Tab-separated table of C-alpha atoms in Angstrom:
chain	number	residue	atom	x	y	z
Q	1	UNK	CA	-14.245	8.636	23.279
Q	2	UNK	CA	-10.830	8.496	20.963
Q	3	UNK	CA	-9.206	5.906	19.501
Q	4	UNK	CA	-5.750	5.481	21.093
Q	5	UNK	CA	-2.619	5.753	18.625
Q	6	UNK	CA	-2.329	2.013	17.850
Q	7	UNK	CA	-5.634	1.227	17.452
Q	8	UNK	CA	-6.216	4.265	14.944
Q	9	UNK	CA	-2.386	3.777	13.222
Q	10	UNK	CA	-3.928	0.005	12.651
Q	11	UNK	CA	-7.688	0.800	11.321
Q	12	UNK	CA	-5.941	3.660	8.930
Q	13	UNK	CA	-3.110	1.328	7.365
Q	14	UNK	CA	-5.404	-1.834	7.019
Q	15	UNK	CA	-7.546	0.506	5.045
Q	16	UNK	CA	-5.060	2.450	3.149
Q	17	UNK	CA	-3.153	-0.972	2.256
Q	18	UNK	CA	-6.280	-3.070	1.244
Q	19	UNK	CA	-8.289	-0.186	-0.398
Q	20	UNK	CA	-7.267	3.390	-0.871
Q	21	UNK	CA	-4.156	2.579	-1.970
Q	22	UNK	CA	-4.796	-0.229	-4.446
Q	23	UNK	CA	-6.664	2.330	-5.680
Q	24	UNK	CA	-4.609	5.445	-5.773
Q	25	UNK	CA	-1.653	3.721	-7.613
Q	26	UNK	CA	-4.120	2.711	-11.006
Q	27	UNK	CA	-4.521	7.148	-10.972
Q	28	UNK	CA	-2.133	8.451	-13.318
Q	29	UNK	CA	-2.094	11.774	-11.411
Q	30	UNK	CA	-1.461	10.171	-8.380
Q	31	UNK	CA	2.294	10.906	-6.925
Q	32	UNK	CA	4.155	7.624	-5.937
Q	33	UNK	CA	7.045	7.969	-3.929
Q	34	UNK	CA	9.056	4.321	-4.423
Q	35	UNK	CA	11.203	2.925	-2.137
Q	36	UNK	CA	13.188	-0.500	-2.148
Q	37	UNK	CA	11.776	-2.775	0.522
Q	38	UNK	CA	14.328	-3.531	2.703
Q	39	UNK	CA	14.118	-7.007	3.279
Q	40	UNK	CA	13.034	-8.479	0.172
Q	41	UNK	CA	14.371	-5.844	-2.377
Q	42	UNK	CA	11.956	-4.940	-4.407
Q	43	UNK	CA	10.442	-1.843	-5.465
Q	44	UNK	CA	7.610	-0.384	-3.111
Q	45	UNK	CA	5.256	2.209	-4.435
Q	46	UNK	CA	2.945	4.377	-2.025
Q	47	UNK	CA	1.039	7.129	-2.896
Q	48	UNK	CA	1.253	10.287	-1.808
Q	49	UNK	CA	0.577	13.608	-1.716
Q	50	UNK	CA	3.101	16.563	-1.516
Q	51	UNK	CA	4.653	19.455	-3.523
Q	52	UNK	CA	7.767	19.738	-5.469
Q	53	UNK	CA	9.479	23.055	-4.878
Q	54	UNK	CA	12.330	23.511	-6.838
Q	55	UNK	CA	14.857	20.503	-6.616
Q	56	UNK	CA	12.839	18.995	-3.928
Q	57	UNK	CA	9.664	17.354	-3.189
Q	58	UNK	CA	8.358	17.741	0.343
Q	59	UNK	CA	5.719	15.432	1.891
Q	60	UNK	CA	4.726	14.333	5.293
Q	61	UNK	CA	4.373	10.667	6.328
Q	62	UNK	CA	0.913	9.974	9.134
Q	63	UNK	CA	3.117	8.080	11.213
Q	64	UNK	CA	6.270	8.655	10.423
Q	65	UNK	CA	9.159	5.652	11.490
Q	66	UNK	CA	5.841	3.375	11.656
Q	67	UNK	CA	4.911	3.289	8.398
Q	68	UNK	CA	6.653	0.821	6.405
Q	69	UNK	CA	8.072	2.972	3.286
Q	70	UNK	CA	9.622	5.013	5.903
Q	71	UNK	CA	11.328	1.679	7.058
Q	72	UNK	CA	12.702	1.601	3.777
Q	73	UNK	CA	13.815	4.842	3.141
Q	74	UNK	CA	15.825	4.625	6.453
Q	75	UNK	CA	17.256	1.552	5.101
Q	76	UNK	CA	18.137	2.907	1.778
Q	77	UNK	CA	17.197	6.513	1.112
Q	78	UNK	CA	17.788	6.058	-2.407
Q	79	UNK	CA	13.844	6.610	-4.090
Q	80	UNK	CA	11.955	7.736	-6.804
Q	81	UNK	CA	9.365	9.943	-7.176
Q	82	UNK	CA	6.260	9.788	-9.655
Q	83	UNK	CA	4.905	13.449	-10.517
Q	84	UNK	CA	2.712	14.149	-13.156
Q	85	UNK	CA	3.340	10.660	-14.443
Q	86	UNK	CA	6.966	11.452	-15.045
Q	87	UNK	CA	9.348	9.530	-12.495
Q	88	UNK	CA	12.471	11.259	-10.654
Q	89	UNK	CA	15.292	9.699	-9.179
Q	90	UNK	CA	16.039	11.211	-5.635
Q	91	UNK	CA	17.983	10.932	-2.483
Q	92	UNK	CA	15.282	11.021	0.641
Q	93	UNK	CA	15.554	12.547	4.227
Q	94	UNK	CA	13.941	12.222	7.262
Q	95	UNK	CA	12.652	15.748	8.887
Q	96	UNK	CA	11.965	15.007	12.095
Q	97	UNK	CA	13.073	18.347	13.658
Q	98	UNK	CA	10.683	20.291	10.748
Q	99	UNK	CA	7.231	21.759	12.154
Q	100	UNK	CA	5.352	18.557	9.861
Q	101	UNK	CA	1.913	20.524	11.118
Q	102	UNK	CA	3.120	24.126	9.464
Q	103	UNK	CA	4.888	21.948	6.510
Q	104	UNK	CA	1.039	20.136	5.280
Q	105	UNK	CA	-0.293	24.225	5.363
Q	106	UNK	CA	2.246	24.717	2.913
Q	107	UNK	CA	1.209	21.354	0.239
Q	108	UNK	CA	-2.165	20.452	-1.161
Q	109	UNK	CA	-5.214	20.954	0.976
Q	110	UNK	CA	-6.978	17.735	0.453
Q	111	UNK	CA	-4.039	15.089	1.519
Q	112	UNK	CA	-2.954	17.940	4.319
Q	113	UNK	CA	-6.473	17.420	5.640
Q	114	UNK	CA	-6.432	13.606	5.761
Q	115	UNK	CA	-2.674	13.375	7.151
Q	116	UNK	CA	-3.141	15.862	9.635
Q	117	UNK	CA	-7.212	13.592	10.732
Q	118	UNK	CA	-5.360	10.439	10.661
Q	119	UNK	CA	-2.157	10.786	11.264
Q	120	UNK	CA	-0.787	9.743	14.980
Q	121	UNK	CA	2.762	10.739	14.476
Q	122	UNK	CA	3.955	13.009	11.494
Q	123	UNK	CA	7.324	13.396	10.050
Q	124	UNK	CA	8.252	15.610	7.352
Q	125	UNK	CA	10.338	13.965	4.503
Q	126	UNK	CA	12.072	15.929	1.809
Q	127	UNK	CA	13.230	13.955	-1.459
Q	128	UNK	CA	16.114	15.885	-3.262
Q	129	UNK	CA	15.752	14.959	-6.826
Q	130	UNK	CA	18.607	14.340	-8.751
């Protein structure tokens, strides 16, 4: 018997929020994409995994206008990106018409894997860096 898409969307973010990604953002490899919360201003970092290619890095959100830094980006798509411990300034935008399953076949296996086990709603996000 599944979970249904709430229950799993809230057993995946308490653990990414109280665990994985505590963890995550102390890896200097990791890639942070920050956003600027949109109530209280400040700078949001989340990790996660994706591919630059070109002037743009491309990633996929689990649950795309439910997750919070997604919030924010609609809010202000203004972000910056954190790849190979080198930050880039970027305008964000949502993808929601992109094929999000065919974009993770094209970015790293390992995150692809987890997005596409966990993930209840997927949107495609492409960050054109400045």
């Amino acid at each position: 018997m599944g979970l249904d898409r709430d229950t799993k969307h809230r057993i995946v973010t308490t653990f990414q929020r109280r665990v994985a990604n505590p963890l995550s953002l102390k890896l200097p490899g990791q890639v942070l994409v920050e956003t600027t919360g949109r109530t209280s201003g400040l700078p949001r970092r989340t990790p996660v995994g994706g591919r630059r290619i070109g002037d743009s890095f491309w990633f996929v959100s689990e649950f795309g206008l439910k997750s919070q830094y997604v919030r924010n980006i609609q809010a202000d798509p203004k972000v910056r990106v954190r790849i190979r411990g080198r930050w880039y300034e970027g305008t964000a935008r949502l993808l929601p018409d992109d094929d999000a399953r065919a974009r993770l076949r094209t970015l790293p296996r390992m995150n692809s894997s987890a997005v596409r086990a966990f993930g209840t709603d997927l949107l495609t996000i492409r960050v054109d860096l400045d």
